[in-house]
Structure formats: structure tokens, C-alpha cells
Tab-separated table of C-alpha atoms and ligand atoms in Angstrom:
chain	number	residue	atom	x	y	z
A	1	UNK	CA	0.000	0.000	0.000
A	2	UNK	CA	2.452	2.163	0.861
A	3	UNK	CA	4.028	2.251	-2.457
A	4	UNK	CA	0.892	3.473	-3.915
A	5	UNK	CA	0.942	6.305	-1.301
A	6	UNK	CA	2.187	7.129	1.749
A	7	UNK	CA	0.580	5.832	4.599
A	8	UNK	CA	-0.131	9.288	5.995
A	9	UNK	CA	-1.744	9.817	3.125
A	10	UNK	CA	-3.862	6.983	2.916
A	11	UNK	CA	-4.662	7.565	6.669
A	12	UNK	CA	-6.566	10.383	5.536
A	13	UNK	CA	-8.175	9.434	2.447
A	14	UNK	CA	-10.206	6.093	2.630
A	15	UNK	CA	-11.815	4.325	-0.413
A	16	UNK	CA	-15.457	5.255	1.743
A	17	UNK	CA	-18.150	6.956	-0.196
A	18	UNK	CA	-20.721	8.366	1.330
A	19	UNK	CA	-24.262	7.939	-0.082
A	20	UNK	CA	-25.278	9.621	-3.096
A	21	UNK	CA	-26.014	13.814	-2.946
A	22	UNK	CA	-24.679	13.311	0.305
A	23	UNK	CA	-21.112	14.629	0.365
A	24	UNK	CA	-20.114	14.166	3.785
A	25	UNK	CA	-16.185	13.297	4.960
A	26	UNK	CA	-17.050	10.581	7.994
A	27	UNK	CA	-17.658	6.759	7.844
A	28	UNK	CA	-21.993	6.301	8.491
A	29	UNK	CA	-22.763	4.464	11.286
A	30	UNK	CA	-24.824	1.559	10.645
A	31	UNK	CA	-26.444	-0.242	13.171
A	32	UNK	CA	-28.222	-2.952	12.825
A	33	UNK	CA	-28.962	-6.972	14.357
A	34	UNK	CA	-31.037	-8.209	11.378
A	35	UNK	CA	-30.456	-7.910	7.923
A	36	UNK	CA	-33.203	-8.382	5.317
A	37	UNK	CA	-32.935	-10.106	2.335
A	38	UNK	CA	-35.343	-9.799	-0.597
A	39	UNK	CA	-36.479	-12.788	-0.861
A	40	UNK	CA	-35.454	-16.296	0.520
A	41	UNK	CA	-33.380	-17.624	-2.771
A	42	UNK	CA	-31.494	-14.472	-1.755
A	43	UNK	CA	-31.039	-15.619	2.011
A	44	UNK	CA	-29.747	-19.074	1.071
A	45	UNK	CA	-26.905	-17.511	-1.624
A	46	UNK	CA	-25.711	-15.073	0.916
A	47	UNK	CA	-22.583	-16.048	2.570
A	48	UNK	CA	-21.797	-14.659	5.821
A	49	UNK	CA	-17.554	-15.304	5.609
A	50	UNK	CA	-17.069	-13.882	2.414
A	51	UNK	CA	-18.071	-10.341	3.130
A	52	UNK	CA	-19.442	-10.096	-0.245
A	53	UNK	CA	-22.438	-9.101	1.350
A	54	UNK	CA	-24.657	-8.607	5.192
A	55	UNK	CA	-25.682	-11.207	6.472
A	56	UNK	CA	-26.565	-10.215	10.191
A	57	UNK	CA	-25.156	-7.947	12.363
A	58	UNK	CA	-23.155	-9.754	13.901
A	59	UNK	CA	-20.813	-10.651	10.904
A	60	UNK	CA	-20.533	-7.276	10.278
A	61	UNK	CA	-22.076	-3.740	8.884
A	62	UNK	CA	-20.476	-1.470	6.428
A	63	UNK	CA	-19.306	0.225	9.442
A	64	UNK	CA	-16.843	-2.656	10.576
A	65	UNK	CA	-15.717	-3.881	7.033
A	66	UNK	CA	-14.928	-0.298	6.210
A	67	UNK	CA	-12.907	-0.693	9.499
A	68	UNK	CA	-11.265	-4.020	8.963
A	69	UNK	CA	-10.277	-2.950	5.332
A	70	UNK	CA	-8.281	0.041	7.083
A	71	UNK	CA	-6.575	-1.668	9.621
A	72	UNK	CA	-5.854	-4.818	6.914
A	73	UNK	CA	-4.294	-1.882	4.369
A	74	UNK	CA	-2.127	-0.195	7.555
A	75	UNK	CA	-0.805	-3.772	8.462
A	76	UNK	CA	0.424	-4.176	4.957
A	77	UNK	CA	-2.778	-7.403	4.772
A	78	UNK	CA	-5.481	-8.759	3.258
A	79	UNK	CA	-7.824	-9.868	5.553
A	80	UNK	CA	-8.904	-8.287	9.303
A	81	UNK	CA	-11.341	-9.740	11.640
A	82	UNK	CA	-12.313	-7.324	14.724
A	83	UNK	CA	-12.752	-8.321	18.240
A	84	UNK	CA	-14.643	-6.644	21.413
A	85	UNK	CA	-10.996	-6.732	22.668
A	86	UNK	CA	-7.776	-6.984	22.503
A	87	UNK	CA	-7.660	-10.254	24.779
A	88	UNK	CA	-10.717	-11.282	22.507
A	89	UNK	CA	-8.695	-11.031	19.784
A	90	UNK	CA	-5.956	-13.386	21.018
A	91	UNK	CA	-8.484	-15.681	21.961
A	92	UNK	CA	-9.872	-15.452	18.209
A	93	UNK	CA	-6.531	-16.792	17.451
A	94	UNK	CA	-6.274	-19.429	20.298
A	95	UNK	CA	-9.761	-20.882	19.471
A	96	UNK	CA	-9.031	-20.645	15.935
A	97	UNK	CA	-5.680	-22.456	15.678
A	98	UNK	CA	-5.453	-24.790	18.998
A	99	UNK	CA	-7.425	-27.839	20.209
A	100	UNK	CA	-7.328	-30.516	22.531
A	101	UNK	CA	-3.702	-32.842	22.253
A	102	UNK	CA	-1.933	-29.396	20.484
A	103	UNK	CA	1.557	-27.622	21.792
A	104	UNK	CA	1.352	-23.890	21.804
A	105	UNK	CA	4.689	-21.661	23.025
A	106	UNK	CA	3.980	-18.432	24.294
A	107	UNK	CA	7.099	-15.670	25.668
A	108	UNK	CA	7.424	-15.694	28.942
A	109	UNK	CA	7.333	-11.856	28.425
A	110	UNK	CA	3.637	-12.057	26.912
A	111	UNK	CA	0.921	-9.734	27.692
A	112	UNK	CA	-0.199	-11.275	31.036
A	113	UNK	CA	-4.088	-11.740	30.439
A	114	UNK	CA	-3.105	-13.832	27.036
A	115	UNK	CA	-0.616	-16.368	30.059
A	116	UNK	CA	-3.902	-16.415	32.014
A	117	UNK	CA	-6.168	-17.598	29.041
A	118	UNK	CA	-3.542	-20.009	28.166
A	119	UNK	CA	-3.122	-21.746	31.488
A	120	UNK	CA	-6.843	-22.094	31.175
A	121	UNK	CA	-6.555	-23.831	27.789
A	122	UNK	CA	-3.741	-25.776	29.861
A	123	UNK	CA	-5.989	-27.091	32.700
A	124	UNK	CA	-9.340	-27.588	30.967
A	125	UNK	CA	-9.138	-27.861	27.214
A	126	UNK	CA	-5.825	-30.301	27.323
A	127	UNK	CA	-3.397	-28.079	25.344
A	128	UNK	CA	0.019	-27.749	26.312
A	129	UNK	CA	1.018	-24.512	26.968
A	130	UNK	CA	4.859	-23.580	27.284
A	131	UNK	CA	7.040	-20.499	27.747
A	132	UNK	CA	10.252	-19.756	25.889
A	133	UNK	CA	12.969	-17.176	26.637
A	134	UNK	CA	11.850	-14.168	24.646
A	135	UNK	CA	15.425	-14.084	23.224
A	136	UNK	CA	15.309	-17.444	22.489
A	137	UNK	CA	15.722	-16.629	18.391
A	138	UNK	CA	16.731	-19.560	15.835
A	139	UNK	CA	17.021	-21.493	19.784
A	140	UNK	CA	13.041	-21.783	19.669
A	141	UNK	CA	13.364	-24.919	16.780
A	142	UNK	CA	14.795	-27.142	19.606
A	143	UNK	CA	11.752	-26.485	21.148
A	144	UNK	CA	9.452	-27.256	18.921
A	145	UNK	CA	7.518	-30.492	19.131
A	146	UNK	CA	5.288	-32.755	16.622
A	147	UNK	CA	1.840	-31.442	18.356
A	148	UNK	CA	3.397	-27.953	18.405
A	149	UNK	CA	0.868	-25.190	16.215
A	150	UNK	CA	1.464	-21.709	17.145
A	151	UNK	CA	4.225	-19.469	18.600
A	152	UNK	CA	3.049	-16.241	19.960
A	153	UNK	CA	5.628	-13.640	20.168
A	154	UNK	CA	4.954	-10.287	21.063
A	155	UNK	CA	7.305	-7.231	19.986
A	156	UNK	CA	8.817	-5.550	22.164
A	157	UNK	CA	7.396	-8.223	24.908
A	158	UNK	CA	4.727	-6.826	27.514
A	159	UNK	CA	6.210	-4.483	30.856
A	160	UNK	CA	10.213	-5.827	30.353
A	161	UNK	CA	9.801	-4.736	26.803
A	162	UNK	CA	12.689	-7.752	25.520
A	163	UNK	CA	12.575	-7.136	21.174
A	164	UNK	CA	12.554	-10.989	19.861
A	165	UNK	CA	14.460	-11.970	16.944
A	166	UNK	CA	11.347	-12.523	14.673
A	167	UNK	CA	12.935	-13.615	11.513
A	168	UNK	CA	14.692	-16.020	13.393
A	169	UNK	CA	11.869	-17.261	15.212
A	170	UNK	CA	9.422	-17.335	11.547
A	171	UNK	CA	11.993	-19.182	9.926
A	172	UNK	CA	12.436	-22.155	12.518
A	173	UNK	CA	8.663	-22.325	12.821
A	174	UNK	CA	8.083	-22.537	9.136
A	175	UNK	CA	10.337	-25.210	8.542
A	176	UNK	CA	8.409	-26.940	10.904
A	177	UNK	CA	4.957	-26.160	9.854
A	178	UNK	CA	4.308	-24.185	12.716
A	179	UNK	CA	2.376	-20.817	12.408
A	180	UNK	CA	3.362	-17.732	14.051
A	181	UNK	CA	0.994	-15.029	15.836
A	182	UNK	CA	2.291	-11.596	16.759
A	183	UNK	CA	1.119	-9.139	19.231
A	184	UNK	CA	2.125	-6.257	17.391
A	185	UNK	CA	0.334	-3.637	19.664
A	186	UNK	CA	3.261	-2.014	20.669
A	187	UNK	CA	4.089	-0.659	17.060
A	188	UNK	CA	0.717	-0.152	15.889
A	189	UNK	CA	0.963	-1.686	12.707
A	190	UNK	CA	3.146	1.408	11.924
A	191	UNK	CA	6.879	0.966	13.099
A	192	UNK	CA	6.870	-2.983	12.390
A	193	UNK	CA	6.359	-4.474	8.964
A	194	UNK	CA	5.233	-7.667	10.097
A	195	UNK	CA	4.197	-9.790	7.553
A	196	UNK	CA	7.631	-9.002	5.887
A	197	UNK	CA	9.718	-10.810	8.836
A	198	UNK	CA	7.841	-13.751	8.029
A	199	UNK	CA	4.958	-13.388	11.041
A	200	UNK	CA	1.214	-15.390	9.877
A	201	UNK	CA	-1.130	-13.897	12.161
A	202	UNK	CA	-1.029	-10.603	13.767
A	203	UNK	CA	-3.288	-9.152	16.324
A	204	UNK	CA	-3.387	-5.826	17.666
A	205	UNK	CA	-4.975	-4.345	20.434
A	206	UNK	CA	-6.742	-1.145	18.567
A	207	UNK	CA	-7.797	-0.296	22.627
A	208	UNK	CA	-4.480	1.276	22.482
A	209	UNK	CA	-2.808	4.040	19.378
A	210	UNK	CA	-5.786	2.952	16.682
A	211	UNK	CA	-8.345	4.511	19.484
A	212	UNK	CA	-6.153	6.812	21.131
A	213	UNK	CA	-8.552	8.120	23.385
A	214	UNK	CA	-8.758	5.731	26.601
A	215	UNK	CA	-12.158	4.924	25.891
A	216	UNK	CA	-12.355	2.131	23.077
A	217	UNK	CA	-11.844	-1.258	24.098
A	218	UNK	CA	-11.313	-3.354	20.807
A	219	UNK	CA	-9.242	-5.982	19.316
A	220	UNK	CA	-8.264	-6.877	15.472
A	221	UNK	CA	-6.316	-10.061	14.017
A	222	UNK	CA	-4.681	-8.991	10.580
A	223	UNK	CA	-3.616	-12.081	8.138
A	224	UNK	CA	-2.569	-12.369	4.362
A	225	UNK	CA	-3.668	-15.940	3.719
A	226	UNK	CA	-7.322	-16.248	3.084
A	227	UNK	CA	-7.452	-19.841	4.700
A	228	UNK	CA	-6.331	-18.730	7.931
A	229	UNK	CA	-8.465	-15.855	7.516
A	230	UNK	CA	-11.516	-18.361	7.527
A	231	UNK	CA	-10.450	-20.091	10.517
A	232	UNK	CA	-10.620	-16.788	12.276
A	233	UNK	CA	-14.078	-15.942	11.141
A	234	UNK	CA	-14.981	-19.423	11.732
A	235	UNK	CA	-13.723	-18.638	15.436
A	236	UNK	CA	-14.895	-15.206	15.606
A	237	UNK	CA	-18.919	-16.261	14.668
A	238	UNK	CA	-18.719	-19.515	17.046
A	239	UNK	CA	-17.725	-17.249	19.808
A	240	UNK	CA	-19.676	-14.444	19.019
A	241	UNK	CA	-17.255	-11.847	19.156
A	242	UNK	CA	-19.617	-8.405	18.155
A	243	UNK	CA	-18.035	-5.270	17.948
A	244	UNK	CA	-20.372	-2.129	18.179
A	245	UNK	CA	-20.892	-0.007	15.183
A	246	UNK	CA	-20.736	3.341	17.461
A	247	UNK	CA	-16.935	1.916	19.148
A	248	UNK	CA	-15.958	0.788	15.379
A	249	UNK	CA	-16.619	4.695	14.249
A	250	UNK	CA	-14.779	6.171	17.443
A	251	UNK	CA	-11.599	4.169	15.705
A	252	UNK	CA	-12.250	5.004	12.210
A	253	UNK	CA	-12.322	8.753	14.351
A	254	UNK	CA	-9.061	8.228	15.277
A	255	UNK	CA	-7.084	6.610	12.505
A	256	UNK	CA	-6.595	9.443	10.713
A	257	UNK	CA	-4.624	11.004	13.234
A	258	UNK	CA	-3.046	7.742	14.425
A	259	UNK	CA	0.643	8.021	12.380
A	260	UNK	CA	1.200	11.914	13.839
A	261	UNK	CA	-0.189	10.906	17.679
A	262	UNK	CA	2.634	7.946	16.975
A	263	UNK	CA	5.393	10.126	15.913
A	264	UNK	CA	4.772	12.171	18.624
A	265	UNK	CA	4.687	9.462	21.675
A	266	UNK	CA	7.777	8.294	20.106
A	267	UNK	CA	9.962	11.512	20.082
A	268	UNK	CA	8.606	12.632	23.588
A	269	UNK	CA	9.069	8.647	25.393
A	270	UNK	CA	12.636	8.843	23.770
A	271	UNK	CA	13.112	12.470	25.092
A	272	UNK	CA	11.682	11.531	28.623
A	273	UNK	CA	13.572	7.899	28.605
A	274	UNK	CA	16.635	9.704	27.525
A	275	UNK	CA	16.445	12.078	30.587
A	276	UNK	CA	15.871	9.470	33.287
A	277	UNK	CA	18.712	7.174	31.659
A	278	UNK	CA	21.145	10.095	33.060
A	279	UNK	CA	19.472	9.916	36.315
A	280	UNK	CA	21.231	8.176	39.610
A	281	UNK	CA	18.096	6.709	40.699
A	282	UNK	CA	17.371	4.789	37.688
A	283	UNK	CA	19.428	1.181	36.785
A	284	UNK	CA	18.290	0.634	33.237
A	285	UNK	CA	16.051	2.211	30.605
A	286	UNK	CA	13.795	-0.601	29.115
A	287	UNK	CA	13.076	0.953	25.868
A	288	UNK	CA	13.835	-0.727	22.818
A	289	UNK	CA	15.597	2.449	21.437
A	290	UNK	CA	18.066	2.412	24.120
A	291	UNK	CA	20.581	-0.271	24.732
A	292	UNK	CA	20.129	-1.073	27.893
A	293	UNK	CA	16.831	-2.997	25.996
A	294	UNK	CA	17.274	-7.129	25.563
A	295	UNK	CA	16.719	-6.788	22.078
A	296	UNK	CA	17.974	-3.690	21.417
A	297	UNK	CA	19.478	-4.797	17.961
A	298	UNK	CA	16.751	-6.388	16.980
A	299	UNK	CA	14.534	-3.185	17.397
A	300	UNK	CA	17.286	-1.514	14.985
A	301	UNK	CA	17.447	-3.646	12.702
A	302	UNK	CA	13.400	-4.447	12.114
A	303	UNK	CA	11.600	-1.282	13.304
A	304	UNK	CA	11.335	2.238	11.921
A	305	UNK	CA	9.965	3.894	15.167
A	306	UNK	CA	9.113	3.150	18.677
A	307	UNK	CA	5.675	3.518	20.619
A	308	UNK	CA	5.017	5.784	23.492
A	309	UNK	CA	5.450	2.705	26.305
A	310	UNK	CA	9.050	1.924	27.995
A	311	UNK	CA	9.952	0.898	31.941
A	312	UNK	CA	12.489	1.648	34.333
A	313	UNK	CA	14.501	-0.490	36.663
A	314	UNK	CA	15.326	1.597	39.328
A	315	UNK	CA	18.829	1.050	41.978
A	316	UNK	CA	18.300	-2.237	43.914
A	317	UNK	CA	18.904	0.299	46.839
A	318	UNK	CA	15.044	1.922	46.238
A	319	UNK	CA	12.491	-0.191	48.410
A	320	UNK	CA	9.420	-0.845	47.033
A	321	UNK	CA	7.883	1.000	49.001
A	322	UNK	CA	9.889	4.645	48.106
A	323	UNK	CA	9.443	3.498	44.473
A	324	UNK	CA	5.416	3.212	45.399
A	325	UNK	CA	5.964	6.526	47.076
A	326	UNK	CA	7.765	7.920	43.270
A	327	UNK	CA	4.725	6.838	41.828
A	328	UNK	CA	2.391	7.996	43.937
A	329	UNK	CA	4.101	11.724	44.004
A	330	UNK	CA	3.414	11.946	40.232
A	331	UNK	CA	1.062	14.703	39.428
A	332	UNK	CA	0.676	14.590	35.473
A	333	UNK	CA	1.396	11.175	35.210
A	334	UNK	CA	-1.500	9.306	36.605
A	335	UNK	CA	-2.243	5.634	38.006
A	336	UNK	CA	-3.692	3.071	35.422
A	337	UNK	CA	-3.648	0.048	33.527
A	338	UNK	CA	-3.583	0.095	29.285
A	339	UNK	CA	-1.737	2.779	27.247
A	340	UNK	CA	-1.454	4.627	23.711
A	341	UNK	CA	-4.082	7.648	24.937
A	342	UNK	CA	-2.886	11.509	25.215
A	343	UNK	CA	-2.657	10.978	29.110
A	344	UNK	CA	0.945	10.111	30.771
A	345	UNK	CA	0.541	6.960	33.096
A	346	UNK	CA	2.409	5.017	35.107
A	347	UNK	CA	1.861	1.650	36.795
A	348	UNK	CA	4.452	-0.100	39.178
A	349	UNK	CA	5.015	-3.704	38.612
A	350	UNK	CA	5.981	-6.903	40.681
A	351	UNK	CA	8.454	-8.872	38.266
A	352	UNK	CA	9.178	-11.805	40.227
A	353	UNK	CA	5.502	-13.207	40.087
A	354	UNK	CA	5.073	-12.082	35.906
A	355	UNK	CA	8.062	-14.379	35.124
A	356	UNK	CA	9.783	-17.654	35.157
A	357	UNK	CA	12.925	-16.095	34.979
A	358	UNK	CA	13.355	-12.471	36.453
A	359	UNK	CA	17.092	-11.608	37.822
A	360	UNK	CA	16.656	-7.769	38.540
A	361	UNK	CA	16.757	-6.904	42.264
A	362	UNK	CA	15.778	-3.046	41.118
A	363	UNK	CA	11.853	-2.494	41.194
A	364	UNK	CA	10.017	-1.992	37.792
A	365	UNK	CA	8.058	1.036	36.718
A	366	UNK	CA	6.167	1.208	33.782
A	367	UNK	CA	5.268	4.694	31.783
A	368	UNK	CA	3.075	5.524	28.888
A	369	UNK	CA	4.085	8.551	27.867
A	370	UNK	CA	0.824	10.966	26.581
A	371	UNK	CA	1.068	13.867	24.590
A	372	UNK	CA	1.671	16.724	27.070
A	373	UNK	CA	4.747	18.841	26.799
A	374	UNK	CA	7.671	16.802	27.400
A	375	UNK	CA	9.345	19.001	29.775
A	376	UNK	CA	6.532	19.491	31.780
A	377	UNK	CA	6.468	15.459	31.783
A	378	UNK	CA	10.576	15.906	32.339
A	379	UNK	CA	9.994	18.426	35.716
A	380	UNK	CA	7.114	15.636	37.068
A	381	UNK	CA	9.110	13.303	37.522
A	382	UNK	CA	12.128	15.011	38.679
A	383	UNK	CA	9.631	16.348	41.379
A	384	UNK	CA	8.586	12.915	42.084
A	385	UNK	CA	12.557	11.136	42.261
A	386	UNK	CA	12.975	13.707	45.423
A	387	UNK	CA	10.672	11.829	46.976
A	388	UNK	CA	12.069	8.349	47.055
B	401	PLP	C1	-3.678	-3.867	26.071
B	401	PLP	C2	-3.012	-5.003	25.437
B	401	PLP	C3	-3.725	-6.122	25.019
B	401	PLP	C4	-5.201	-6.318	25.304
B	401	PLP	O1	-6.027	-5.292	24.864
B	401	PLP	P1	-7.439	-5.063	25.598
B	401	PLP	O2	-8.225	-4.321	24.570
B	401	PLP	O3	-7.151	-4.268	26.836
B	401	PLP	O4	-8.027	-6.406	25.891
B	401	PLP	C5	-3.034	-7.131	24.407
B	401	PLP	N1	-1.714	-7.053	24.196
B	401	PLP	C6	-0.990	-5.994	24.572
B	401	PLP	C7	0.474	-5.970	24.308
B	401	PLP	C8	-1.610	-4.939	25.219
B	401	PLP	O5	-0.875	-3.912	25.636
């Protein structure tokens, strides 16, 4: 796509028309549960997967195809299937691509609601589910069984932010036969060309950049291949995964704007990362950018930009409880879970009980970084180090 245009560009101008003599810039939004059809011979030839046509409103409205066509073209895809959520879109992909007897390997960086579903899928649906070192690269073949299906990675991985080696990781899994799913929510579907390391499946969490306004929850799963594009619809109807036509619009809102919100978390996380790096307090900078990242060369190497998310390790001589004290002395920056909106947050997190493997004494802070001034973000948090 983007050699047609640039993506900026094509942000803006979507292949949308409104209805005739009606001239009007913004998506319609079409609600509906049933669909008529004009007659029953009609009914039976409609097919619900192909998006030929409407079928019921739960398969979709022109509303959410106009959606999933945007989000397919900004992922560099074909196909796009939306979810109520970004967790309900990694379960699309579980349900869609696991059953009973199968081997999935997940990071043991991954998002942690996506660990929680798949321990569930461990105890009571009989898959085995099994962490790698998110570093693992071309090492992840040696783990990779007969029953094995899917490898989730996730770029940078979730809170300790580790960049995988994804090329690495596509190419042992596809000599195997093994598909790979990417959490790609951290680059938006902007600073990561996916499909071009090699990844199958991506999902994205649109809760985050694509709304950009803390107040969408919703979920996508981009894909190239049309067959695993039907297993994902197949998924998504047998679940029932609706997504509202008045949420979809709030992202088709947003898109426009999405690349230049991006750009701008970027330069002002690296600005803000940059300054704490210098600071005593603070052990490491966990930002892909910088090289105290796992990863870091990865992120140069595959990546054209960063998102607005990064953590700090502080000194192993900061208590949790003075770091809890940091946090709570933060007046712009406030107190939250989920990320990519205009507001600064900042969430403290206990390692030891996210991961199988966590060696850093220093306690973990993790900021999104909004779209206020910078140095106003800068003199917060200087504020705030004074009182650990
Ligand atoms: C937020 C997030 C999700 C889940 O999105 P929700 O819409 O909150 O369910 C998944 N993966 C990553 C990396 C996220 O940050």
C-alpha cells in the first residue's frame, strides 16, 4: 500500500463513499442486528464469511468492514477480523488455531491476560502450553515439538519490553509447519512491517494508538492468507465476538490522526527515557531504542519507530515502598492500567511473580508517555525522584 501512497496519506483518504447527494467526509454508522434479504433464494446464496455481502449484524455492517479494510491496508494485509478486545482477539486466534492434544509456546514476556487464558486452555481444554525465553531466536526450533501449532511472540514483549528476533523465530517455525501469531500492539501496525519478517497472524490491540482516546476497548487479528483468515471468522462467529458499530466509528475517528499521535509518543518517550537514563536513581532504561533494551538490535534492525510505552529499573537500593511513594508523588502522570491515549501513566510492577525467569533486584516502573509537553512530563518526575 504504501508504495501506492504514503501511509499518511492513505490515513486520511479512505476508499469510503458516502451515499449519493450526500457529500459528507465521515464513515456512516450503521447499526443494525437483522439484515433483510429480498427474498429467501437471496437468504440461502448469501454467505456470511465472504463479506461479499450482510448477512446479520453480527458478521458485520459497512461500518466494521470499512474498518477491517483500514486496519488490513495499515498492516500491509489482506484480511482483518475485529474483536470486542484486545484479549478477545488473542483468543480469536487461540480458538481458531489450537485444540485438545496441540503444543502452543507463548514468551514468557507475553501480555499477562493472554498467560492467564492459556493456562486455562492448559488445565481444561488439554493443550500444552509452554514459555520460551523471549530471546530465544533460531534457539526456539529445539523447542518445537510434533503437536506444536502456534508461537506467539509479542514485539517488544509486555512491561520488560525484551525485542525478539522474529525472523529467526518465523523461519524455525516454518520449517516446521508451525504458524506464528504476533502481538504487534506495541508498534501499531506502523513501526513494524510484520508480515515481511515472516509473522502469519497478527493481532493488535486497537484499545491502544488505533483509538487513542482511553475509551475504546477493541481488538483486530490482521492475516494475508485467506485460509487462515476463515479459521478466524470461523472462530470469531462460534464465539460471538460483536463489535459495536458506534466503538468501530470512534476508531475510524481516530485513525486518521493515528501516524502523527505515533510520531509524537515516540519523540517525547525517547526524550523523557533519555532524561531518566542520566538519572542516579534509575538502573536501566527498558526501551527498545536504548541499549540497555534485551533486544535492542533487533529493534534496529526491524523497526522504523518506537511507541510511546518503555519501563524503568530503578537502583536495587530503592524499596518498594519509596518506588510506590515515586509513583504515587506523580502529578501529570497518573495511576492506570492500558496505554497509547494523550494521558501520561504510570503503573508499578511486581516482576518476580510475571516471570519464570526475572534476575533484577531493582523495582520496575512502567510509563506511557501521553502527549503533554515533554518538559513538563521531564519536571514531574524530577519532582517525584525527590521523593524516594
Ligand atoms: C492492552 C493489550 C492487550 C489487550 O487489549 P485489551 O483491549 O485491553 O483487551 C493485548 N496485548 C498488549 C500488548 C496490550 O498492551
Amino acid at each position: 500500500m504504501t508504495d501506492r501512497r504514503s501511509l499518511q496519506t492513505a490515513l486520511i483518504h479512505s476508499d469510503y463513499r458516502a451515499p449519493d447527494g450526500f457529500g459528507a467526509l465521515p464513515q456512516a454508522i450503521h447499526h443494525a442486528s437483522t439484515v433483510l434479504f429480498e427474498n429467501v433464494a437471496a437468504m440461502r446464496a448469501r454467505n456470511w464469511q465472504d463479506k461479499s455481502g450482510y448477512t446479520y449484524g453480527l458478521h458485520g455492517t459497512p461500518t466494521t468492514f470499512t474498518l477491517e479494510a483500514r486496519l488490513a491496508e495499515i498492516e500491509d494485509g489482506r484480511h482483518c477480523v475485529l474483536a470486542p478486545s484486545g484479549l478477545a482477539a488473542i483468543a480469536m486466534v487461540d480458538f481458531a488455531f489450537l485444540k485438545t492434544g496441540d503444543d502452543v509456546l507463548l514468551p514468557d514476556n507475553v501480555y499477562s491476560p493472554s498467560r492467564e487464558l492459556a493456562n486455562w486452555l492448559r488445565q481444561d481444554f488439554g493443550i500444552t502450553v509452554r514459555y520460551y525465553d523471549p530471546m530465544v531466536g533460531a534457539g526456539i526450533a529445539a523447542l518445537i515439538r510434533p503437536e506444536t501449532r502456534l508461537i506467539w511472540t509479542e514485539a517488544p514483549g509486555s512491561v520488560s519490553m525484551e525485542v525478539p528476533d522474529l525472523p529467526a523465530i518465523c523461519q524455525a517455525a516454518h520449517e516446521k509447519g508451525v504458524l506464528v501469531a504476533l502481538d504487534n500492539t506495541w508498534a501499531a501496525g506502523l513501526a513494524l512491517r510484520a508480515f515481511d519478517l515472516g509473522v502469519d497472524i497478527v493481532m493488535q490491540a486497537l484499545t491502544k494508538y488505533q483509538s487513542g482516546g482511553s475509551d475504546v476497548l477493541m481488538g483486530a487479528v490482521i492475516t494475508r492468507d485467506r485460509a487462515l483468515n476463515e479459521r478466524l471468522e470461523m472462530a470469531h462467529m462460534r464465539l460471538g465476538f460483536g463489535v459495536g458499530p458506534d466503538d468501530a466509528y470512534l476508531v475510524l475517528r481516530s485513525l486518521p490522526t493515528m501516524k502523527l499521535r505515533f510520531e509524537a509518543h515516540d519523540a517525547a518517550a525517547r526524550k523523557v527515557a533519555a532524561w531518566l537514563k542520566e538519572r542516579p536513581e534509575i538502573a536501566a532504561v527498558l526501551h527498545p531504542a536504548f541499549a540497555d533494551c534485551p533486544g535492542h538490535a533487533h529493534w534496529q534492525r526491524d523497526f522504523s519507530g518506537a511507541g510511546g510505552l518503555f519501563s524503568v529499573l530503578f537502583d536495587p537500593q530503592y524499596a518498594e515502598a519509596q518506588t510506590d511513594r515515586f509513583v504515587d508523588g506523580l502529578k501529570l502522570f497518573r495511576i492506570g492500567f492500558s496505554w497509547g491515549g494523550v494521558h501520561s501513566l504510570a503503573v508499578p510492577y511486581r516482576m518476580q511473580g510475571m516471570r519464570a525467569n526475572w534476575s533484577h533486584a531493582g523495582q520496575l516502573v512502567r510509563l506511557n508517555i501521553g502527549l503533554e509537553e515533554s518538559d513538563d512530563l521531564i519536571a514531574d518526575l524530577e519532582q517525584a525522584l525527590r521523593l524516594l
